[in-house]
PDB file of N, CA, C and O in Angstrom:
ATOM      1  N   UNK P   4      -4.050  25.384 -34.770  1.00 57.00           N
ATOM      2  CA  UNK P   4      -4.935  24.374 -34.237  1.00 57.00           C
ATOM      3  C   UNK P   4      -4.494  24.055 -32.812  1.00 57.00           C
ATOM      4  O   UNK P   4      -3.383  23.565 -32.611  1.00 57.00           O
ATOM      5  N   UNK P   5      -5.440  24.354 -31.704  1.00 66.00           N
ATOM      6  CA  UNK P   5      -5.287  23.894 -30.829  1.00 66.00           C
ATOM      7  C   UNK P   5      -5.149  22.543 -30.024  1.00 66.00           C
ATOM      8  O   UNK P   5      -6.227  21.957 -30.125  1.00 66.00           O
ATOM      9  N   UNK P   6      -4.222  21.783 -29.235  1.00 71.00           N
ATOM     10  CA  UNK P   6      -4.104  20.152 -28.967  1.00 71.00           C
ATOM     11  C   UNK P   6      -4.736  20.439 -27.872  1.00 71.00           C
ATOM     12  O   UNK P   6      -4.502  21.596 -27.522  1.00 71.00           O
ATOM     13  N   UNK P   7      -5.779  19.602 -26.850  1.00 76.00           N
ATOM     14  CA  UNK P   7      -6.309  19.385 -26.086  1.00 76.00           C
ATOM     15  C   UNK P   7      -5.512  17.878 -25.730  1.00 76.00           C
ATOM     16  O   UNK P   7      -5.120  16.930 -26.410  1.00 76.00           O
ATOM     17  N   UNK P   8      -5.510  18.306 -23.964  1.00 68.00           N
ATOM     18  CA  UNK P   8      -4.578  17.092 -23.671  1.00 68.00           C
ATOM     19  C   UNK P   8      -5.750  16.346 -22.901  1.00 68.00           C
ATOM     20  O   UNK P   8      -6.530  17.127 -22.357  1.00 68.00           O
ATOM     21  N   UNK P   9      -6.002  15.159 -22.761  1.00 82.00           N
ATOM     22  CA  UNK P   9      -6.697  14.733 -21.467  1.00 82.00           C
ATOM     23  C   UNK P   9      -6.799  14.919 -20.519  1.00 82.00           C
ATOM     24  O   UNK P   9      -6.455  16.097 -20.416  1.00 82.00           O
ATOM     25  N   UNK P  10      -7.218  14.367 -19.042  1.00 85.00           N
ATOM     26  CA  UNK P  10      -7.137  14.322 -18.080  1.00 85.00           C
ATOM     27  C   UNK P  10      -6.097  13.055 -18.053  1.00 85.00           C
ATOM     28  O   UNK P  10      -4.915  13.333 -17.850  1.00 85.00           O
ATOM     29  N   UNK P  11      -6.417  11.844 -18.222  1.00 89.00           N
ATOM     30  CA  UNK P  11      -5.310  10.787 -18.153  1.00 89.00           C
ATOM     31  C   UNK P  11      -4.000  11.031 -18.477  1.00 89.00           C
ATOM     32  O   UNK P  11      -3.058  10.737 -17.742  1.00 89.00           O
ATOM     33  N   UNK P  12      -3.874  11.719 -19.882  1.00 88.00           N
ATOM     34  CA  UNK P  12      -2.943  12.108 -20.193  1.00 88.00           C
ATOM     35  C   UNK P  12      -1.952  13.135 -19.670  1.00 88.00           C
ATOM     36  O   UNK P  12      -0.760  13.267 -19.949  1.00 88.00           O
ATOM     37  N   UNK P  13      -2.799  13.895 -18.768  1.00 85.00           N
ATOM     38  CA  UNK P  13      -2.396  15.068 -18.200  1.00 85.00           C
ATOM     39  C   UNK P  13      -1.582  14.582 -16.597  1.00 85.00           C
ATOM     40  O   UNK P  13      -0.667  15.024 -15.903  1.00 85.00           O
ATOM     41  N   UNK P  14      -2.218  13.815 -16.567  1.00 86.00           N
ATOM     42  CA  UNK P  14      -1.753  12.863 -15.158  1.00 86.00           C
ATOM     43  C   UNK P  14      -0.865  12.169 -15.418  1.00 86.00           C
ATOM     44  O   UNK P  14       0.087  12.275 -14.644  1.00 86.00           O
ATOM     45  N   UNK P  15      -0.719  11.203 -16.517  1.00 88.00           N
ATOM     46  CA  UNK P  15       0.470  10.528 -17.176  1.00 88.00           C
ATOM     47  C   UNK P  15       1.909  11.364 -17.257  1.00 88.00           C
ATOM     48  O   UNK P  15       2.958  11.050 -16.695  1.00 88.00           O
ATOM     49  N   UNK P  16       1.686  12.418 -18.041  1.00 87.00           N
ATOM     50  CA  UNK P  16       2.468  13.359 -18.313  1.00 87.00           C
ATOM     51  C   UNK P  16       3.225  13.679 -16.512  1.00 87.00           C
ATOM     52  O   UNK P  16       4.418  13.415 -16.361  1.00 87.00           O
ATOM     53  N   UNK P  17       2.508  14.166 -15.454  1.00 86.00           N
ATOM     54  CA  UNK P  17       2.998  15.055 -14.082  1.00 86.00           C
ATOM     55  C   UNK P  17       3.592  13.519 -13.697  1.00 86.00           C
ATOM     56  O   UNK P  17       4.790  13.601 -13.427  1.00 86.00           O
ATOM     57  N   UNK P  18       3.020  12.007 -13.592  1.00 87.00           N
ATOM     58  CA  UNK P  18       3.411  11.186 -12.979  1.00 87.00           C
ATOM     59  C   UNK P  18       5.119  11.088 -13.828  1.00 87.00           C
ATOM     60  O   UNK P  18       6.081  11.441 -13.146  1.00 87.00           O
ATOM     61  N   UNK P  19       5.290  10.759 -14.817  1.00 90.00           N
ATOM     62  CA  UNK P  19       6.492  11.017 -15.325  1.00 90.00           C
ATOM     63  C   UNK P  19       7.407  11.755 -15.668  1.00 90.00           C
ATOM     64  O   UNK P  19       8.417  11.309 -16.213  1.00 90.00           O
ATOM     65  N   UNK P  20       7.232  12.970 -15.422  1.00 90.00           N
ATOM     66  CA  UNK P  20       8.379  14.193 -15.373  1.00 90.00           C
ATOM     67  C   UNK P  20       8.522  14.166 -13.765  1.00 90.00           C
ATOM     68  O   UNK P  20       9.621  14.292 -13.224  1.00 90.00           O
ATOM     69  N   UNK P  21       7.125  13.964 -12.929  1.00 88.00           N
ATOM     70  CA  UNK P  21       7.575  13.871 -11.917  1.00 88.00           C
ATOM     71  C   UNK P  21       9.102  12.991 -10.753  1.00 88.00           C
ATOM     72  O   UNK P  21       9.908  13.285  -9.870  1.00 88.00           O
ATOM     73  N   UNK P  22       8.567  11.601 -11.763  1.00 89.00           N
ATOM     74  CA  UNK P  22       9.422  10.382 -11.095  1.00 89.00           C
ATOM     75  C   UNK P  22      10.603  11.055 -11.933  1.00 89.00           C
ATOM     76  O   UNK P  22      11.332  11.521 -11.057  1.00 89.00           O
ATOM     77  N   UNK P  23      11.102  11.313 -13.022  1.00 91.00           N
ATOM     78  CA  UNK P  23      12.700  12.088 -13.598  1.00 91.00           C
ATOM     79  C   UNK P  23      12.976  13.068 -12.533  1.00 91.00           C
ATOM     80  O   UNK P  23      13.662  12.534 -11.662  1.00 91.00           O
ATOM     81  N   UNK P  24      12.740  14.126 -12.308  1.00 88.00           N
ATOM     82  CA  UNK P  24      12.461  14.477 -11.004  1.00 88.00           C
ATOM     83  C   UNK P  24      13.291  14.127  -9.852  1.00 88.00           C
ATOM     84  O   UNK P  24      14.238  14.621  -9.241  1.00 88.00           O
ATOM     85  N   UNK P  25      12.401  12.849  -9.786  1.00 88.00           N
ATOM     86  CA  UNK P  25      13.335  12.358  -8.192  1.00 88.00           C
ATOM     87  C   UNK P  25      14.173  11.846  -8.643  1.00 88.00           C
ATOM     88  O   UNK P  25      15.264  11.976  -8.087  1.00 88.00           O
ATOM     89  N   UNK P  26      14.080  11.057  -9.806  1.00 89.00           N
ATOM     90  CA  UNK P  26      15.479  10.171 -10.061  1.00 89.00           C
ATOM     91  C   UNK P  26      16.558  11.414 -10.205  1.00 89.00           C
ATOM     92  O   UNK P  26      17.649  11.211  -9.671  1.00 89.00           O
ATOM     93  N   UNK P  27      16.408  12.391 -10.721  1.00 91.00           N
ATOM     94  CA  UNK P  27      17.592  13.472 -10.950  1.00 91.00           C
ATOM     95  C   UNK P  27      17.932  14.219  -9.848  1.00 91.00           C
ATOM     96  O   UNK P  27      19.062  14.703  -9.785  1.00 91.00           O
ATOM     97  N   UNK P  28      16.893  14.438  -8.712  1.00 88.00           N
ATOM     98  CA  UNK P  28      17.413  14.849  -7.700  1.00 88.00           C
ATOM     99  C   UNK P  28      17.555  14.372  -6.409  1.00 88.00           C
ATOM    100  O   UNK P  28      17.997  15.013  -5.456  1.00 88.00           O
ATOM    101  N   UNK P  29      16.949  12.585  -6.407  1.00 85.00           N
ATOM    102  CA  UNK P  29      16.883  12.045  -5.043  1.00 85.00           C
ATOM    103  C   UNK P  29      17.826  11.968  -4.341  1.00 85.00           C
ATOM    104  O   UNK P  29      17.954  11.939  -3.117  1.00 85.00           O
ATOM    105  N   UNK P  30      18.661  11.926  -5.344  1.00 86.00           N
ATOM    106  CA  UNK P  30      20.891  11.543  -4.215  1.00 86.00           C
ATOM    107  C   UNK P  30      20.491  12.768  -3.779  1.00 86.00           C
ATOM    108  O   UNK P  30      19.931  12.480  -2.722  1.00 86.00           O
ATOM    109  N   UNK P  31      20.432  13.674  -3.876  1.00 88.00           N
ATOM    110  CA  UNK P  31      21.156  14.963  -3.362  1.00 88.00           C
ATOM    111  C   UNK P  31      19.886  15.266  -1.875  1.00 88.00           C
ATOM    112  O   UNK P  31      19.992  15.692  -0.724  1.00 88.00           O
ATOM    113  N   UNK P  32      18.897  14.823  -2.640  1.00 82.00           N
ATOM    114  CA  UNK P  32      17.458  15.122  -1.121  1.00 82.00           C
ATOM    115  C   UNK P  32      18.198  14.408  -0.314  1.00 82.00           C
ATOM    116  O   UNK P  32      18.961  15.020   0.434  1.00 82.00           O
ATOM    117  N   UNK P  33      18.155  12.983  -0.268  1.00 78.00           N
ATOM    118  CA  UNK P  33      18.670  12.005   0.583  1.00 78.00           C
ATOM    119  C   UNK P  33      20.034  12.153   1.005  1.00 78.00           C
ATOM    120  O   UNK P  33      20.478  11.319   1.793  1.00 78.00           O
ATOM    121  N   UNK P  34      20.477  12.719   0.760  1.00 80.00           N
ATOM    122  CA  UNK P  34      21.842  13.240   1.528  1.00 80.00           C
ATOM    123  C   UNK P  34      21.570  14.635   2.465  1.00 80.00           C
ATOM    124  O   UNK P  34      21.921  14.694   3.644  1.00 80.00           O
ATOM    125  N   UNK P  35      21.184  15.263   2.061  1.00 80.00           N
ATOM    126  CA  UNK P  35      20.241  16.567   2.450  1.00 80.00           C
ATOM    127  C   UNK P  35      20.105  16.004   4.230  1.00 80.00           C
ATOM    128  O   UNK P  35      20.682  16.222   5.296  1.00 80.00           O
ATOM    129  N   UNK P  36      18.737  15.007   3.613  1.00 73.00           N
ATOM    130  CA  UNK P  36      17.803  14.537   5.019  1.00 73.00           C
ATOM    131  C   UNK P  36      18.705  13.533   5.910  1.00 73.00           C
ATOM    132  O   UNK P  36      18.465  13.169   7.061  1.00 73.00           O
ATOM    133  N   UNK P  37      19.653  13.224   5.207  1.00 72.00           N
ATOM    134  CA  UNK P  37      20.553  12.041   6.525  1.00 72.00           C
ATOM    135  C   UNK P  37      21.293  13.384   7.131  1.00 72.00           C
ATOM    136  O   UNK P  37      21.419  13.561   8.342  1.00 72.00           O
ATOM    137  N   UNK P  38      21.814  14.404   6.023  1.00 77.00           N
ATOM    138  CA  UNK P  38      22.664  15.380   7.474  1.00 77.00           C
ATOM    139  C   UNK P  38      22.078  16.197   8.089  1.00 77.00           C
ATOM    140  O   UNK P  38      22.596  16.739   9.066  1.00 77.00           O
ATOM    141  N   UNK P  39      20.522  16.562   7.552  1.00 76.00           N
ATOM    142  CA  UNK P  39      19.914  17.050   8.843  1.00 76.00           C
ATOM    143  C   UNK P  39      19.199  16.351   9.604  1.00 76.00           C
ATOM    144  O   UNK P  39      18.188  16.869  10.078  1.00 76.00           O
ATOM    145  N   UNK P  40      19.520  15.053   9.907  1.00 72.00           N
ATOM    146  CA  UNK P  40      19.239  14.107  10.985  1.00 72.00           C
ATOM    147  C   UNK P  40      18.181  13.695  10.580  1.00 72.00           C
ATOM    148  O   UNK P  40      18.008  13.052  11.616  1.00 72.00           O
ATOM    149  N   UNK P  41      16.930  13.381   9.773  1.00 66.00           N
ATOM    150  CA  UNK P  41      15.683  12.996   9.401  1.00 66.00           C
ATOM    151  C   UNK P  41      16.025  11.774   9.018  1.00 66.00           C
ATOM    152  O   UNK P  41      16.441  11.378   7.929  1.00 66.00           O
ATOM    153  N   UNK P  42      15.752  11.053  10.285  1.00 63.00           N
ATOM    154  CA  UNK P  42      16.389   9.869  10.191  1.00 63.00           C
ATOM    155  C   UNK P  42      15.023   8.590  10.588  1.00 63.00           C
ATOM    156  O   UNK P  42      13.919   8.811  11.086  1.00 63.00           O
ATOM    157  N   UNK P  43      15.436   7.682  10.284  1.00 63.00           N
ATOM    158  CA  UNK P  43      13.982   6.710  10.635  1.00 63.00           C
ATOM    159  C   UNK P  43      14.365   6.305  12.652  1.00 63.00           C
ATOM    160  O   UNK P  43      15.444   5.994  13.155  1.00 63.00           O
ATOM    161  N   UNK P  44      13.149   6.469  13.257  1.00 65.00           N
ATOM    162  CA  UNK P  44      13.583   6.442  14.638  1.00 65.00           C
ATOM    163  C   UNK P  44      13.661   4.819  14.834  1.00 65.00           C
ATOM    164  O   UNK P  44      13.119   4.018  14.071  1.00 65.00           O
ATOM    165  N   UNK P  45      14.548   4.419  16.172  1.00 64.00           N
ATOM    166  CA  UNK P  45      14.526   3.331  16.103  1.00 64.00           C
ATOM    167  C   UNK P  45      13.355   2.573  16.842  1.00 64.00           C
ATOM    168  O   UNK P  45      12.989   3.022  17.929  1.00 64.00           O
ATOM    169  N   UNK P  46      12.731   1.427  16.308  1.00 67.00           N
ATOM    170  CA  UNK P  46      11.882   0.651  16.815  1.00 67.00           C
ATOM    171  C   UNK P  46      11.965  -0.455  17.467  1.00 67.00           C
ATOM    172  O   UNK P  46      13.053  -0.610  18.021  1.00 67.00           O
ATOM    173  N   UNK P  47      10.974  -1.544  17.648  1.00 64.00           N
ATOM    174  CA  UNK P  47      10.943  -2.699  17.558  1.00 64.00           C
ATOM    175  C   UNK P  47      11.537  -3.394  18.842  1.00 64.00           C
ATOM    176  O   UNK P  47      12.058  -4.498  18.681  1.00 64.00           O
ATOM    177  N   UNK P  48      11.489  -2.652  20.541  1.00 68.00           N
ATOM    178  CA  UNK P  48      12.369  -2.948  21.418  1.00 68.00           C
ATOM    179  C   UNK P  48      12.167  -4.081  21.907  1.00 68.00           C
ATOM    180  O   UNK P  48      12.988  -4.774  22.506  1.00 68.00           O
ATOM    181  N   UNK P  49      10.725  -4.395  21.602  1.00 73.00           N
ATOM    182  CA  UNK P  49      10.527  -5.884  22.156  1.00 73.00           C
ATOM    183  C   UNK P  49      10.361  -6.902  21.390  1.00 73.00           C
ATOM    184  O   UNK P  49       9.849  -7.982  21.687  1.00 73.00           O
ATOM    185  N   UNK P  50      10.884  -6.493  20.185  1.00 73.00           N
ATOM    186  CA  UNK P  50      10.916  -7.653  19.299  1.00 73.00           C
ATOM    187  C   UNK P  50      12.295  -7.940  18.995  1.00 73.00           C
ATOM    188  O   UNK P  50      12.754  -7.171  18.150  1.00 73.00           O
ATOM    189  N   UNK P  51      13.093  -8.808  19.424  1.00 74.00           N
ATOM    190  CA  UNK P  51      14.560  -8.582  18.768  1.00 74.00           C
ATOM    191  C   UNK P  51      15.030  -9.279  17.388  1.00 74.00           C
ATOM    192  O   UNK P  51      16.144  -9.056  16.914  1.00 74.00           O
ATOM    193  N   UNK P  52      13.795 -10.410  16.594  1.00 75.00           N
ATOM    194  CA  UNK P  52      14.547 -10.393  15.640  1.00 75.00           C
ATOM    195  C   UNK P  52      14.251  -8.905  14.675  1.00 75.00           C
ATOM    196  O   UNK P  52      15.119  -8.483  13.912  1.00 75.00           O
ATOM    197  N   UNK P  53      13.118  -8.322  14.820  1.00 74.00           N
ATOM    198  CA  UNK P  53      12.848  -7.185  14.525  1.00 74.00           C
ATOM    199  C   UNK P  53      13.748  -6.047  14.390  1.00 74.00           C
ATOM    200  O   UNK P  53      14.030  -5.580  13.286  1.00 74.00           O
ATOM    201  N   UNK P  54      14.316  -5.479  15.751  1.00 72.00           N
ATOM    202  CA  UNK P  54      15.715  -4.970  16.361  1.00 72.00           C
ATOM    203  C   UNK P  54      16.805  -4.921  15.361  1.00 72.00           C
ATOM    204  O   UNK P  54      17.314  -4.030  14.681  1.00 72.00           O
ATOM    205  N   UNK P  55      17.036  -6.568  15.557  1.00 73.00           N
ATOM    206  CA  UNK P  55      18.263  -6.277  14.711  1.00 73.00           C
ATOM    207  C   UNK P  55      18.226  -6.304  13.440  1.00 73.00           C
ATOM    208  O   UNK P  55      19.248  -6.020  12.815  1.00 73.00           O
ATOM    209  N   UNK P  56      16.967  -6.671  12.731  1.00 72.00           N
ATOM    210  CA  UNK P  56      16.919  -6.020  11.436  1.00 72.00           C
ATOM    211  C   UNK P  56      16.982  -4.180  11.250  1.00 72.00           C
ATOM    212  O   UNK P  56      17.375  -3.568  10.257  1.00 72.00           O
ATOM    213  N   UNK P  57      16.551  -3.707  12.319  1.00 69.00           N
ATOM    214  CA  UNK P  57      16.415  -2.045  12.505  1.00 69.00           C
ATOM    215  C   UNK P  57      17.755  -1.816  12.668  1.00 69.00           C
ATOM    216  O   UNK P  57      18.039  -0.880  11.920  1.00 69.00           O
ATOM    217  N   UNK P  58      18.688  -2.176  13.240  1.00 69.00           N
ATOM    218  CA  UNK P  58      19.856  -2.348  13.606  1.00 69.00           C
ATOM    219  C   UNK P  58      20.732  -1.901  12.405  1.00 69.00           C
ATOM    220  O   UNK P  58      21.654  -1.096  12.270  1.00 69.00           O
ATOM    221  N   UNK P  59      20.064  -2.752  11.593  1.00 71.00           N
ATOM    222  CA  UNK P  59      21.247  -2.873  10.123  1.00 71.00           C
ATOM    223  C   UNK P  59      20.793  -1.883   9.333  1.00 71.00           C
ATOM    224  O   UNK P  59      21.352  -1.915   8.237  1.00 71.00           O
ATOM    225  N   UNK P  60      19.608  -0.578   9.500  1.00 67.00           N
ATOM    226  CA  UNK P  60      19.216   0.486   8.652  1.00 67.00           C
ATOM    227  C   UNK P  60      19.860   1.270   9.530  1.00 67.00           C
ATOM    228  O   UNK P  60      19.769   0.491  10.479  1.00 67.00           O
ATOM    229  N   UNK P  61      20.543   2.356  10.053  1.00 63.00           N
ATOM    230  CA  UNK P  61      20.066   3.057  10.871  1.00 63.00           C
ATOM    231  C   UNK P  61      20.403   4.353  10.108  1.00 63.00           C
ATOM    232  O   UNK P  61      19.865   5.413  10.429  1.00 63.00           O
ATOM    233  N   UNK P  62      21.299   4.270   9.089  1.00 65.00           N
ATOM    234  CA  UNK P  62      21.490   6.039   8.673  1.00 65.00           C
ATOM    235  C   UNK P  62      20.208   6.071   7.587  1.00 65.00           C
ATOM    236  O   UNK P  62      20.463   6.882   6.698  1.00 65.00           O
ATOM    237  N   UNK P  63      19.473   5.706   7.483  1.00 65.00           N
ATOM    238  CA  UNK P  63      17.789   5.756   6.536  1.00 65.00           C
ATOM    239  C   UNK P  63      17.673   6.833   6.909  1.00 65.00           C
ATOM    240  O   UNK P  63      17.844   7.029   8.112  1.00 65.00           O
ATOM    241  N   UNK P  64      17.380   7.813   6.145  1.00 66.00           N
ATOM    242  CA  UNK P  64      17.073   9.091   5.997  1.00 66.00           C
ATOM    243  C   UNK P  64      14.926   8.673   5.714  1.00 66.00           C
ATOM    244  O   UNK P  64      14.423   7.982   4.828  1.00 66.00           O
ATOM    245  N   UNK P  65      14.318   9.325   6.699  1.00 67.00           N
ATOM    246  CA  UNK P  65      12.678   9.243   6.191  1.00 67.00           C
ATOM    247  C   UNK P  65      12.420  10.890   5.445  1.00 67.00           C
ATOM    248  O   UNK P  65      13.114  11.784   4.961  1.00 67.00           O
ATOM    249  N   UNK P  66      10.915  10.599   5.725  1.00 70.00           N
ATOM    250  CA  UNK P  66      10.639  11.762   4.625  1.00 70.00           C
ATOM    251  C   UNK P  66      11.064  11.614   3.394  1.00 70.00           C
ATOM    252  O   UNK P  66      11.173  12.762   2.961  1.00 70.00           O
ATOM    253  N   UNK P  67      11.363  10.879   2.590  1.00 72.00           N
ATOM    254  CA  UNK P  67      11.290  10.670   0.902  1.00 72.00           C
ATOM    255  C   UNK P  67      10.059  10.595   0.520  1.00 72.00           C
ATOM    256  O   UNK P  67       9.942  11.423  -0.384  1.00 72.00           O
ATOM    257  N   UNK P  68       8.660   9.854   0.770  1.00 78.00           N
ATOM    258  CA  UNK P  68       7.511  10.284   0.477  1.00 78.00           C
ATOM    259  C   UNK P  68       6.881  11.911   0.193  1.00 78.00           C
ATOM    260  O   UNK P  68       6.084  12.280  -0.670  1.00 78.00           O
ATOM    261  N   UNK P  69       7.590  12.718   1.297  1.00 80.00           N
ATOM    262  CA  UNK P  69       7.294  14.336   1.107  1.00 80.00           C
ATOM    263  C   UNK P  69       7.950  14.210  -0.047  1.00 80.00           C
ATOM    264  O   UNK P  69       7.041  14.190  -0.877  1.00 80.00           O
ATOM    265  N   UNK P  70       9.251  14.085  -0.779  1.00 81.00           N
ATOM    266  CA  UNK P  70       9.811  14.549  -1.542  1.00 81.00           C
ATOM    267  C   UNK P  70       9.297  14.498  -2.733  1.00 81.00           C
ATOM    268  O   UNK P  70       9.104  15.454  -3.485  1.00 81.00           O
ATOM    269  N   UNK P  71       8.962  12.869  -3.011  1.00 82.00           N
ATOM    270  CA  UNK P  71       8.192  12.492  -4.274  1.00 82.00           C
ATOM    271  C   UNK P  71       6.929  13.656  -4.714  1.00 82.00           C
ATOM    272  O   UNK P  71       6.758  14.427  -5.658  1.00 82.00           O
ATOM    273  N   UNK P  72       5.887  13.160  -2.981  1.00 85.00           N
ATOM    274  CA  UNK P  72       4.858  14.491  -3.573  1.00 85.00           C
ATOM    275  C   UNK P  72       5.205  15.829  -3.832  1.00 85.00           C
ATOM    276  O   UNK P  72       4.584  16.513  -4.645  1.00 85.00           O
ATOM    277  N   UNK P  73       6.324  16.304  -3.074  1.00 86.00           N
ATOM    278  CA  UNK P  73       6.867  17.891  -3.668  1.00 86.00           C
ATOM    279  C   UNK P  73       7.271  17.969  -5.127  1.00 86.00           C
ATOM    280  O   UNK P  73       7.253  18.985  -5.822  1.00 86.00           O
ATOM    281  N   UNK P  74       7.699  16.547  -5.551  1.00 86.00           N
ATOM    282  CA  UNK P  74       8.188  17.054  -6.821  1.00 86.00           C
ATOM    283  C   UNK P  74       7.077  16.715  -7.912  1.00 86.00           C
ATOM    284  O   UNK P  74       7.385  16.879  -9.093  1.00 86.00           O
ATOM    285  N   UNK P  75       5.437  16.120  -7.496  1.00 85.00           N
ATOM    286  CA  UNK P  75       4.409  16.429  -8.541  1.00 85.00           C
ATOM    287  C   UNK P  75       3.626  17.292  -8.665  1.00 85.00           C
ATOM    288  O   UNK P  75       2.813  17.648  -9.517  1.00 85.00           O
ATOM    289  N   UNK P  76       4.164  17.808  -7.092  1.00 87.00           N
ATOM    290  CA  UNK P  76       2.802  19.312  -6.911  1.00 87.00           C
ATOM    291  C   UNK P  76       4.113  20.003  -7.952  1.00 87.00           C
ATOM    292  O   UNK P  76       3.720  20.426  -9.039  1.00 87.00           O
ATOM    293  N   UNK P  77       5.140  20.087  -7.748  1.00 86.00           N
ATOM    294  CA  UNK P  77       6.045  21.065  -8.684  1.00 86.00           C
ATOM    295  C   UNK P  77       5.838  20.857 -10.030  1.00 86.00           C
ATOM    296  O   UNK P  77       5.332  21.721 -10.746  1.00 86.00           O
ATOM    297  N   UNK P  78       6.034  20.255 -10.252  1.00 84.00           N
ATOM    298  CA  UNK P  78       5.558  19.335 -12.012  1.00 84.00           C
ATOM    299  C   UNK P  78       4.460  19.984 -12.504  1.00 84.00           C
ATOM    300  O   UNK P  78       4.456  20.813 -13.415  1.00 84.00           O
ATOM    301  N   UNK P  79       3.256  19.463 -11.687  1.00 81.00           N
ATOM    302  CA  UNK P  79       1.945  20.089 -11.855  1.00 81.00           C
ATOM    303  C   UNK P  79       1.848  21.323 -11.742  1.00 81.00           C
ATOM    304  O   UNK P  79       1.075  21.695 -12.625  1.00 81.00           O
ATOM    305  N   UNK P  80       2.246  22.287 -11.069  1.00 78.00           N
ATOM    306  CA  UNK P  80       1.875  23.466 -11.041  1.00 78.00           C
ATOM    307  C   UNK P  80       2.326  24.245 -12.395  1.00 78.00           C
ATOM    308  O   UNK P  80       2.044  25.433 -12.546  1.00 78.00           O
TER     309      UNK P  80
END
């Protein structure tokens, strides 16, 4: 007997193997992207309480959004 999965379900399913995923491999991305410099640029020059809130991030590694979606197109495929 064949199981037919939903569409919701099918989406449910990629959204949550997906997020295990990052949780199992985000340390290692995010270390990845701080040593190859993918770093958040600094902003905010004319704003200084702004500044020095930027101030207090600065090794923020960006690009974690790519990562998340890389790891549902992976999931999904």
């Amino acid at each position: 007997m064949e199981r037919r999965v939903s569409s919701v379900q099918g989406a449910a399913m990629v959204a949550l193997a997906s997020a295990a995923v990052c949780l199992a491999l985000g340390r290692v991305v995010i270390r990845k992207l701080a040593g190859w410099q993918c770093l958040a640029p600094t902003r905010y020059e004319d704003c200084p309480p702004l500044q020095s809130y930027q101030s207090t991030k600065p090794p923020t590694p960006t690009m974690g959004g790519l990562f998340v979606l890389a790891a549902a197109v992976v999931v999904a495929a």
